[in-house]
PDB file of C-alpha atoms in Angstrom:
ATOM      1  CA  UNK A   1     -30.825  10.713   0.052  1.00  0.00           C
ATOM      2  CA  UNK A   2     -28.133  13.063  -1.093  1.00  0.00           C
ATOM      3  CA  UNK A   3     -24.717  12.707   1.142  1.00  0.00           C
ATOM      4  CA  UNK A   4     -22.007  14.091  -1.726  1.00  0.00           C
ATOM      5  CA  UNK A   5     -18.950  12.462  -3.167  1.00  0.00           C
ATOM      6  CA  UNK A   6     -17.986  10.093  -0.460  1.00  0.00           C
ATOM      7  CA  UNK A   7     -17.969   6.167  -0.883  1.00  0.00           C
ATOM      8  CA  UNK A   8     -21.429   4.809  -0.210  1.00  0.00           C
ATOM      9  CA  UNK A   9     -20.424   2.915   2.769  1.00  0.00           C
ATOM     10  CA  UNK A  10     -18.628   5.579   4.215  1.00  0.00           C
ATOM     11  CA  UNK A  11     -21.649   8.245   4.070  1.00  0.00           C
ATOM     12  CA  UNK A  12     -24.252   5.646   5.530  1.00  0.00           C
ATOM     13  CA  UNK A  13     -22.155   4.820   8.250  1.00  0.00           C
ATOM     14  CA  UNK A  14     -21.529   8.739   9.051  1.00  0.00           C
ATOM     15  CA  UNK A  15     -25.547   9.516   8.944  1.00  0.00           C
ATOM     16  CA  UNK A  16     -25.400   6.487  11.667  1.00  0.00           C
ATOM     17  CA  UNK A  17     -23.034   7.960  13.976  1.00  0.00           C
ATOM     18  CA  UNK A  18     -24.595  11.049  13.559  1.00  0.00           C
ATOM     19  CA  UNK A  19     -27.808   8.976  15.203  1.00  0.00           C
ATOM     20  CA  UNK A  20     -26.004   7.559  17.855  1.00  0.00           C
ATOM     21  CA  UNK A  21     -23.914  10.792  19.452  1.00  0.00           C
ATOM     22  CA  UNK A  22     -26.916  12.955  18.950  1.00  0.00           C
ATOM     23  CA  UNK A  23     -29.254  10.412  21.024  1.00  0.00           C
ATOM     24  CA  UNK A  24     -31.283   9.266  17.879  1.00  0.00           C
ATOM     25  CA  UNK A  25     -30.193   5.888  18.394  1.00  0.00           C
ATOM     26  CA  UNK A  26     -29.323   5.325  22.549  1.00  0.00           C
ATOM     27  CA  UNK A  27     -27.352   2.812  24.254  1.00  0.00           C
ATOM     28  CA  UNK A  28     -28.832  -0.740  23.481  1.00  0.00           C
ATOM     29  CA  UNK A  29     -31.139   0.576  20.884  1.00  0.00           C
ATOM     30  CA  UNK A  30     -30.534  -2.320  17.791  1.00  0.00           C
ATOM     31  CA  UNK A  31     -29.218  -0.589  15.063  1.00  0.00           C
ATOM     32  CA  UNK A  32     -31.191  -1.306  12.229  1.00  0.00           C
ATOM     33  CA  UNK A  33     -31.173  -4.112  10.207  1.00  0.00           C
ATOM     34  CA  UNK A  34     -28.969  -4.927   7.129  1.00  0.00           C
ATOM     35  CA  UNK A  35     -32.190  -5.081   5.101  1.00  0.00           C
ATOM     36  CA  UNK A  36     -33.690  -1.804   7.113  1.00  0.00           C
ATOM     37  CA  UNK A  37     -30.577  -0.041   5.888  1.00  0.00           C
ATOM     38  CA  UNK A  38     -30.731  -1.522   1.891  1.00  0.00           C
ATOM     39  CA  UNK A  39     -34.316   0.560   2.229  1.00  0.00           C
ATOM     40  CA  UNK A  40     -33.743   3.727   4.005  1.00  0.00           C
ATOM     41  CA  UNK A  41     -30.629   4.359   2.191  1.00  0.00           C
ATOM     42  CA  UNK A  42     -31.351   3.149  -1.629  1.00  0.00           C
ATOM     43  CA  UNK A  43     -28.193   0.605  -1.557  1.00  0.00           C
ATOM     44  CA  UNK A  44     -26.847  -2.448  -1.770  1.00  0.00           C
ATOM     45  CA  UNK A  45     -26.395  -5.351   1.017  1.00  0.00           C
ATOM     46  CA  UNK A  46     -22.529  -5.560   0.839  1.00  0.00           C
ATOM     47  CA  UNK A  47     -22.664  -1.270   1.121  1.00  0.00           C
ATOM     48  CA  UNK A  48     -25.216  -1.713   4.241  1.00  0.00           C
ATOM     49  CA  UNK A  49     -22.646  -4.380   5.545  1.00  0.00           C
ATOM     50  CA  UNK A  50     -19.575  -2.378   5.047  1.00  0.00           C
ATOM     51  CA  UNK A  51     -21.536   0.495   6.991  1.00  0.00           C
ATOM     52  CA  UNK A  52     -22.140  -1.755  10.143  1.00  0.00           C
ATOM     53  CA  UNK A  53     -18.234  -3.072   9.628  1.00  0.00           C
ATOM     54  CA  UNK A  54     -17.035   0.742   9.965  1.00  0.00           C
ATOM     55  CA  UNK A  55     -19.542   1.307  13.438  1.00  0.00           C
ATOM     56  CA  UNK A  56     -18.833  -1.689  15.012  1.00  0.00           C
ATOM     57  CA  UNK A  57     -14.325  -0.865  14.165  1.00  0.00           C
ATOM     58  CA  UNK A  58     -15.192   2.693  15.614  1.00  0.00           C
ATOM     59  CA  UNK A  59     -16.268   0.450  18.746  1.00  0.00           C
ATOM     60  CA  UNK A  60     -20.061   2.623  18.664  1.00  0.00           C
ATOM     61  CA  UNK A  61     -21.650  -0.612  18.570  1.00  0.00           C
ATOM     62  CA  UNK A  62     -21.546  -4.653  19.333  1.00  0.00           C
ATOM     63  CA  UNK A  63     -23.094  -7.504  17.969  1.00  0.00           C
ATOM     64  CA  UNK A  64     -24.893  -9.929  20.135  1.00  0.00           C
ATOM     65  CA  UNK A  65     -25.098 -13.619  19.013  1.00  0.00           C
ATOM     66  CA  UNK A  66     -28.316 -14.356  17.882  1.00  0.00           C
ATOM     67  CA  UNK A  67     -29.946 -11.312  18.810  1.00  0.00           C
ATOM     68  CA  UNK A  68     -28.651  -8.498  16.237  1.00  0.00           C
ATOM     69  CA  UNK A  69     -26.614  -5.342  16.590  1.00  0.00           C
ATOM     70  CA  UNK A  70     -26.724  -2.659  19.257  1.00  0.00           C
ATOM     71  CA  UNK A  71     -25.274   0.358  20.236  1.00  0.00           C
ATOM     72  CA  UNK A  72     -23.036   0.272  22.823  1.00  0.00           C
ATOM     73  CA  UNK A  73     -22.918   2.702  26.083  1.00  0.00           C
ATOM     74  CA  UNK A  74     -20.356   5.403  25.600  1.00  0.00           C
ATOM     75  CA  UNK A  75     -18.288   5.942  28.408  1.00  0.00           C
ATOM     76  CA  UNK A  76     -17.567   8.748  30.242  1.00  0.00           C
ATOM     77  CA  UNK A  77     -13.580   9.406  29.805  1.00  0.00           C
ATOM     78  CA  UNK A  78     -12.020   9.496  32.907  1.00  0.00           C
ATOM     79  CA  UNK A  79      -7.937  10.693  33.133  1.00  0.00           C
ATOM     80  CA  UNK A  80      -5.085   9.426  33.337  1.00  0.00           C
ATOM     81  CA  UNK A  81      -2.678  11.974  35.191  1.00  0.00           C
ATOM     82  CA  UNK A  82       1.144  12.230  33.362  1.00  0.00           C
ATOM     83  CA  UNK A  83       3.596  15.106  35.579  1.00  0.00           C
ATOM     84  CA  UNK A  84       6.636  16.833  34.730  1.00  0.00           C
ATOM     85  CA  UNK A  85       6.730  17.548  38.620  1.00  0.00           C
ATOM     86  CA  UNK A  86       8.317  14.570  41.035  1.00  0.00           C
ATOM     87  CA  UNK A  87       5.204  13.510  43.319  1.00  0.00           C
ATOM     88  CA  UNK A  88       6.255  14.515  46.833  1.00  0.00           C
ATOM     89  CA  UNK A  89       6.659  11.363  47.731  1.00  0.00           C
ATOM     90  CA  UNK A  90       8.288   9.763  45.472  1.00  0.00           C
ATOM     91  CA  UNK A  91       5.989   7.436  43.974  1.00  0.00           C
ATOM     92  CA  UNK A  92       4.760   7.719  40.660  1.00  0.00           C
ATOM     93  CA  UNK A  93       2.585   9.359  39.104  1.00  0.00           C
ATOM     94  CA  UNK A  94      -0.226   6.806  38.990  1.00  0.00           C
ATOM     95  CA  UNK A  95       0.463   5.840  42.743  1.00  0.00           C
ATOM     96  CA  UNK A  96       0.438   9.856  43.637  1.00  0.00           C
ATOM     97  CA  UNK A  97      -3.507  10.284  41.860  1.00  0.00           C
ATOM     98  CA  UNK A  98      -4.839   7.065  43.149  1.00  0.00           C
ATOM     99  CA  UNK A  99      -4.047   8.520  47.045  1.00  0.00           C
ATOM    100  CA  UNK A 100      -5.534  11.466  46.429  1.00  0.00           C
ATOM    101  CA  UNK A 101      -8.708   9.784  44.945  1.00  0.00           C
ATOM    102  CA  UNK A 102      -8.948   7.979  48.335  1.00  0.00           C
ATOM    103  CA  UNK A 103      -6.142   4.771  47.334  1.00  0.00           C
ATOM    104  CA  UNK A 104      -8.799   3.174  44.915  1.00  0.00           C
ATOM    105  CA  UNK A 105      -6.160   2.375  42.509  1.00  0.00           C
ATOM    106  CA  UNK A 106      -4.094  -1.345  43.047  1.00  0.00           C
ATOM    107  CA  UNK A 107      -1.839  -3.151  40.180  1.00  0.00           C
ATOM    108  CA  UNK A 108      -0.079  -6.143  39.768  1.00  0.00           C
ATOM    109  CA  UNK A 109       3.385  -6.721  38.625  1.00  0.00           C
ATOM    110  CA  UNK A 110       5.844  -9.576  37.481  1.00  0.00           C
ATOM    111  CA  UNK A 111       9.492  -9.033  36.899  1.00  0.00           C
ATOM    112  CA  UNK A 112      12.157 -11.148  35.059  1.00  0.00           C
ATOM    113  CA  UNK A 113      15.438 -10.641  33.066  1.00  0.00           C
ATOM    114  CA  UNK A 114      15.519 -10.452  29.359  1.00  0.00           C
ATOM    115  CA  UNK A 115      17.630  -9.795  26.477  1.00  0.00           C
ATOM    116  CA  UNK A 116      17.053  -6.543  24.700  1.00  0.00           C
ATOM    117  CA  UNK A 117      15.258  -6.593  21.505  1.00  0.00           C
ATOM    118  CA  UNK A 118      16.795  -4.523  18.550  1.00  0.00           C
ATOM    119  CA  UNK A 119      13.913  -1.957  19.604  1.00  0.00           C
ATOM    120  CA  UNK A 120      14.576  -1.556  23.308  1.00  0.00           C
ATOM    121  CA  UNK A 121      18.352  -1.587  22.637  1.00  0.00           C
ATOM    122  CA  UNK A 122      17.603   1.606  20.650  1.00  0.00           C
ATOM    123  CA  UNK A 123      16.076   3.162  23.228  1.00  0.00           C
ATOM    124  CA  UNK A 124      18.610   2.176  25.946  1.00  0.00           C
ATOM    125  CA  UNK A 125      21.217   2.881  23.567  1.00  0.00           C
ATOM    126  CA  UNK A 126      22.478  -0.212  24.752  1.00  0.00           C
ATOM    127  CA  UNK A 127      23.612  -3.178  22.725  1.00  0.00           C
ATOM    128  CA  UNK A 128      21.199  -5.996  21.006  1.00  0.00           C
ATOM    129  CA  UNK A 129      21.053  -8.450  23.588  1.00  0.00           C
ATOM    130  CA  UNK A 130      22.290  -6.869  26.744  1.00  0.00           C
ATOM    131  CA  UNK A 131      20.769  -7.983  29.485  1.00  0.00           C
ATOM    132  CA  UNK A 132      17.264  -6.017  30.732  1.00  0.00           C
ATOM    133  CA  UNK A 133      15.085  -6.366  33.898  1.00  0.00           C
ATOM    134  CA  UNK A 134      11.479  -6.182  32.183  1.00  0.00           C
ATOM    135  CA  UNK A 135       8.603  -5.788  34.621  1.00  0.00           C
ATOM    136  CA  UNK A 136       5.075  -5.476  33.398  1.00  0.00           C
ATOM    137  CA  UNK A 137       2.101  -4.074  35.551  1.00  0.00           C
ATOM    138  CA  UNK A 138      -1.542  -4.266  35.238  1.00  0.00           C
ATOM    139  CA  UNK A 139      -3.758  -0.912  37.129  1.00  0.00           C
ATOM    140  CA  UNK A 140      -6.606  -1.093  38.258  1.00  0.00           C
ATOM    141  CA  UNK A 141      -9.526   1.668  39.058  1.00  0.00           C
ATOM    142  CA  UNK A 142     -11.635   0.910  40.988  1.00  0.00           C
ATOM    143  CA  UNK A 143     -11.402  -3.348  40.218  1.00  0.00           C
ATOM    144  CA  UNK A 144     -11.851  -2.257  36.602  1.00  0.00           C
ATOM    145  CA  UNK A 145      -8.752  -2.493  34.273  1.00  0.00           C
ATOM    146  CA  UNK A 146      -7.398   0.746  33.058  1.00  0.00           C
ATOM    147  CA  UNK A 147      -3.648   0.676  32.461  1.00  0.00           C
ATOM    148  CA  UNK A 148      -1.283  -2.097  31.546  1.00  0.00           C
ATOM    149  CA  UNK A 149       2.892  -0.846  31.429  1.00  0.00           C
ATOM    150  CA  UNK A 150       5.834  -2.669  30.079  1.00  0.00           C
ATOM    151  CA  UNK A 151       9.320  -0.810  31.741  1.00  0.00           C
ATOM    152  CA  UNK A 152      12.969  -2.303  30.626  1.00  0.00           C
ATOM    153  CA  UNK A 153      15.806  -1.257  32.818  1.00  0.00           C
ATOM    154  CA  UNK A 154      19.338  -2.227  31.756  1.00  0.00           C
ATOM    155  CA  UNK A 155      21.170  -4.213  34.683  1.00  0.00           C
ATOM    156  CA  UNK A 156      24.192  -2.532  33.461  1.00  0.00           C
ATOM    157  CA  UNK A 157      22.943   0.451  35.610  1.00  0.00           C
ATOM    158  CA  UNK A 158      20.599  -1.445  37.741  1.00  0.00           C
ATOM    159  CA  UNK A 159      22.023  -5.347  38.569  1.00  0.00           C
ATOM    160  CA  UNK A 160      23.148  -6.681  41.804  1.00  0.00           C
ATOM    161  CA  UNK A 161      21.840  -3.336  43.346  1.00  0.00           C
ATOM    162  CA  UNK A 162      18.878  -2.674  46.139  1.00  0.00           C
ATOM    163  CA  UNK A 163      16.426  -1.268  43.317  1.00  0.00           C
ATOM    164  CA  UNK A 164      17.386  -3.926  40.465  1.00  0.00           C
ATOM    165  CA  UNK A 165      13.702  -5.266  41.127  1.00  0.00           C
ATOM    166  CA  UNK A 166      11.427  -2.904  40.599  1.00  0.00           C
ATOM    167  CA  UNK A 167       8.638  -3.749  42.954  1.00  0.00           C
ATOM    168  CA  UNK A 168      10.702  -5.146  46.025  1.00  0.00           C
ATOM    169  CA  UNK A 169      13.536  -4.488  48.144  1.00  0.00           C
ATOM    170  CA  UNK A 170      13.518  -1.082  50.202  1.00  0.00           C
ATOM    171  CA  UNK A 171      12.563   1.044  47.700  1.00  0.00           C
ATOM    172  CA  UNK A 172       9.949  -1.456  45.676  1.00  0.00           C
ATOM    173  CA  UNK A 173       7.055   0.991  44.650  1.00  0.00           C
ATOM    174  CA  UNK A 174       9.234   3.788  44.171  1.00  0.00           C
ATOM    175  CA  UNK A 175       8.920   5.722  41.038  1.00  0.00           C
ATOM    176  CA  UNK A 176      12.356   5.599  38.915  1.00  0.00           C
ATOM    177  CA  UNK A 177      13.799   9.570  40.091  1.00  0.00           C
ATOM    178  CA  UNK A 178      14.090   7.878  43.719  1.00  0.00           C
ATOM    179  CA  UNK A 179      15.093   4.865  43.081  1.00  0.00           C
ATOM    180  CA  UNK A 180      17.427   5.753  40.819  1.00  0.00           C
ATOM    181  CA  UNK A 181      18.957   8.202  43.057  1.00  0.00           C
ATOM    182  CA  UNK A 182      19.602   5.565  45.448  1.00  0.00           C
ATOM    183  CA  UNK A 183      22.219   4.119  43.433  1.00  0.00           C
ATOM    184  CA  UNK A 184      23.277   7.465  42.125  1.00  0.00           C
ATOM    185  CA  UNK A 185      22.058   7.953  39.477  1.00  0.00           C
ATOM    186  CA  UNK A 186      20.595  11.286  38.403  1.00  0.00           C
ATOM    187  CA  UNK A 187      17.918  11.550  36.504  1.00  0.00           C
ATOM    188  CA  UNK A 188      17.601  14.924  34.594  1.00  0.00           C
ATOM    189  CA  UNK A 189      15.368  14.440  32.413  1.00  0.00           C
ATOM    190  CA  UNK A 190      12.326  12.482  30.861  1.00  0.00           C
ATOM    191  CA  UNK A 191      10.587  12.262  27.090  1.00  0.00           C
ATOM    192  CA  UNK A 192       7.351  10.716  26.566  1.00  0.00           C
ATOM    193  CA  UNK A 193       5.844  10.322  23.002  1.00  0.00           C
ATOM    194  CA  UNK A 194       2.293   9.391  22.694  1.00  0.00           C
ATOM    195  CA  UNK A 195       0.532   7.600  20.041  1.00  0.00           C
ATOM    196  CA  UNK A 196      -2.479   5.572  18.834  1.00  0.00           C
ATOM    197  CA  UNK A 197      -3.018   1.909  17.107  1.00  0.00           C
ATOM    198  CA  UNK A 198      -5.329  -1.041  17.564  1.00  0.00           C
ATOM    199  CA  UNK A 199      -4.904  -2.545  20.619  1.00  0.00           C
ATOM    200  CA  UNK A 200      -3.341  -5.889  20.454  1.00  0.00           C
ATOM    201  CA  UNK A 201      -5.565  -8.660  21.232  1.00  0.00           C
ATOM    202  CA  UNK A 202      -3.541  -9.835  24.410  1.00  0.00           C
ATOM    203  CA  UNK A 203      -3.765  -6.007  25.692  1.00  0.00           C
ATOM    204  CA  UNK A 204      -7.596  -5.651  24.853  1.00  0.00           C
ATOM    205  CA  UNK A 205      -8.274  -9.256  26.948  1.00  0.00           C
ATOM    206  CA  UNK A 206      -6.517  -7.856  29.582  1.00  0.00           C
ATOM    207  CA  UNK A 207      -8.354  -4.416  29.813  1.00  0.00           C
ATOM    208  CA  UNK A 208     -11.543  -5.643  28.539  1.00  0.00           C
ATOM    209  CA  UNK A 209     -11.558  -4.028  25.383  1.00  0.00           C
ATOM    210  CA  UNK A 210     -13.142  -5.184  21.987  1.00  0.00           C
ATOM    211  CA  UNK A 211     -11.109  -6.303  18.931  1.00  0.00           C
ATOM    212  CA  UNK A 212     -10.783  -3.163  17.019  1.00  0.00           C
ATOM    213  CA  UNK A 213     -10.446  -0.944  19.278  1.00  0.00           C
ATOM    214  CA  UNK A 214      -7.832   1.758  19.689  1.00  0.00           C
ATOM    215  CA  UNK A 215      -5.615   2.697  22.596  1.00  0.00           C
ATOM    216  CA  UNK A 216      -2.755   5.387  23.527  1.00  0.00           C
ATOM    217  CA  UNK A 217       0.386   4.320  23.765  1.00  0.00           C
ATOM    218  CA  UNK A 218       2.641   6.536  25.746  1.00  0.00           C
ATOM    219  CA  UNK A 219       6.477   5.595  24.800  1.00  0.00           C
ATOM    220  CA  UNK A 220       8.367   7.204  27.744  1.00  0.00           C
ATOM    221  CA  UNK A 221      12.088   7.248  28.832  1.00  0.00           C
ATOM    222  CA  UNK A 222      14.020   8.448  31.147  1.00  0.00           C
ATOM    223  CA  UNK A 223      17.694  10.055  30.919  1.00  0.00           C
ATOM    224  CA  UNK A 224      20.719  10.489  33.177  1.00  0.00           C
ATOM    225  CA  UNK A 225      23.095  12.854  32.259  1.00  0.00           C
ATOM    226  CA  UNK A 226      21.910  11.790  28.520  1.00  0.00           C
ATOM    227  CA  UNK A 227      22.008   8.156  29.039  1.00  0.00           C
ATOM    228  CA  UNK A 228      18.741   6.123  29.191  1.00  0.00           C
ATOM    229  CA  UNK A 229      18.282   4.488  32.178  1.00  0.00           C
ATOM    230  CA  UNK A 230      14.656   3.224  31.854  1.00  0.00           C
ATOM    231  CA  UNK A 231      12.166   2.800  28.700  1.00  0.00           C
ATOM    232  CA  UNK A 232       8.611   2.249  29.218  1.00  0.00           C
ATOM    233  CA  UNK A 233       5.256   1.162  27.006  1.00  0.00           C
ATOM    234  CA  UNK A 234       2.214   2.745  28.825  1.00  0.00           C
ATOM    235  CA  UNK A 235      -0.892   1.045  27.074  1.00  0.00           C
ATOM    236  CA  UNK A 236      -3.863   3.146  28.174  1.00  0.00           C
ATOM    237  CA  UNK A 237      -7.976   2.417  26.327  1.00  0.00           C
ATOM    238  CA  UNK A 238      -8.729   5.563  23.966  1.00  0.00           C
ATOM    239  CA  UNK A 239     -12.376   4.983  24.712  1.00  0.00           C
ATOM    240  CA  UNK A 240     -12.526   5.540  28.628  1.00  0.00           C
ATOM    241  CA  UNK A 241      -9.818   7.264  29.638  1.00  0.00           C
ATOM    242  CA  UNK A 242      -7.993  10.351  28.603  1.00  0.00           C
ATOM    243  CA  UNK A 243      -4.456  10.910  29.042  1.00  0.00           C
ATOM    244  CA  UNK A 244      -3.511  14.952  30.933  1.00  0.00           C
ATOM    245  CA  UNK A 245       0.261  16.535  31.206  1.00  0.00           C
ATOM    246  CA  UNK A 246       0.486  18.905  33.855  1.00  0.00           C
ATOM    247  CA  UNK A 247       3.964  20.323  33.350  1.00  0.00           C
ATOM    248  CA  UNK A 248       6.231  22.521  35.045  1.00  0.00           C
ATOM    249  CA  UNK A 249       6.753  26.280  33.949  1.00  0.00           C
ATOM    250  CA  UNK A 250      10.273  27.707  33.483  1.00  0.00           C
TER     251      UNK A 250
END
């Protein structure tokens, strides 16, 4: 078989994915064997290997313990709604979708006070240490895990006010423009930067990923009259979900 000048590995593994997206090979079909793929291709066991190494990284298919290889089912990507506009209501953005899909959507949260590492001082432009309210959440759709978000807040702007907890008080739920706003603070503007790496392992447990796979990371903060007043880690799967912007037109 004649696949040009790519490494072996590489080339096998391509005429394999070509299999599985066209239908060739369907969900839990076993991929063929090491052996099966030393024949059909003309090459060696560690090439074969490599090959299944590349399919199973590209998260296409899963090995079963004492069973074989198999492809896996490819979800259907669903969305995960970003806005330049302020939801009516104040909540955010996630909070605003999930009521108008019929309030399918719940999360969990934890808050507690940090220092700020070199990185989040950066993007607070605060100081390296200065005290931060971190709160991480956990969405769900549906029961199924979708979205796990770190947000740092620095108390300098925040502490021994009603919204220095995210998630309680008054306003606990609120998206950042209102709650912010309720101490007087402005916000004016808001940059998100999105991006893609291996999930860590922590964040795949947690949204019941495999090891390998990828996710979006959307890095967003938000500004007051220039100065940061919250910084956010949106970790989002790159496999089921899909991430959309509708933005506002000047």
């Amino acid at each position: 078989m004649t696949f040009g000048e790519q490494p072996a590995y590489l080339r096998v593994a391509s005429d394999l994915r070509e299999k599985i997206v066209n239908g060739s090979l369907p969900p839990h079909t076993r991929l063929p064997s090491q052996a099966r793929i030393r024949e059909e291709y003309g090459v060696s066991d560690t090439v074969a290997l490599e090959a299944r190494k590349v399919l199973m990284a590209e998260g296409l298919v899963e090995g079963r313990s004492g069973s074989g290889t198999y492809v896996r089912e490819r979800p259907v990507p669903r969305r995960v709604a970003r806005s330049g506009f302020r939801p009516p209501s104040g909540a955010s953005p996630f909070r605003q979708e999930q009521a108008e899909d019929g309030a399918r959507g719940t999360w969990e949260s934890s808050s507690e006070q940090e220092g700020a590492s070199p990185e989040i001082a950066a993007r607070l432009g605060i100081q390296l240490g200065d005290r931060v309210m971190r709160t991480r959440y956990l969405y769900r759709d549906a029961g199924e895990a979708m979205m796990l978000s770190t947000s740092w807040e620095p108390l300098e702007v925040t502490g021994r006010t009603p919204v220095m907890l995210p998630e309680e008080g008054p306003l606990g739920g609120c998206g950042v423009v209102e709650r912010m706003a309720a101490i007087d603070v402005v916000v004016d503007n808001v940059v998100e930067e999105v991006g893609a790496r291996p999930g860590l392992a922590e964040e795949l447990l947690a949204l019941g990923g495999v090891p390998g796979h990828v996710v979006m990371v959307i890095e967003r903060t938000y500004y007051a009259s220039g100065r940061a007043v919250e910084t956010a880690d949106v970790v989002v799967p790159a496999d089921r979900y899909r991430v959309a912007y509708h933005l506002p037109v000047k």
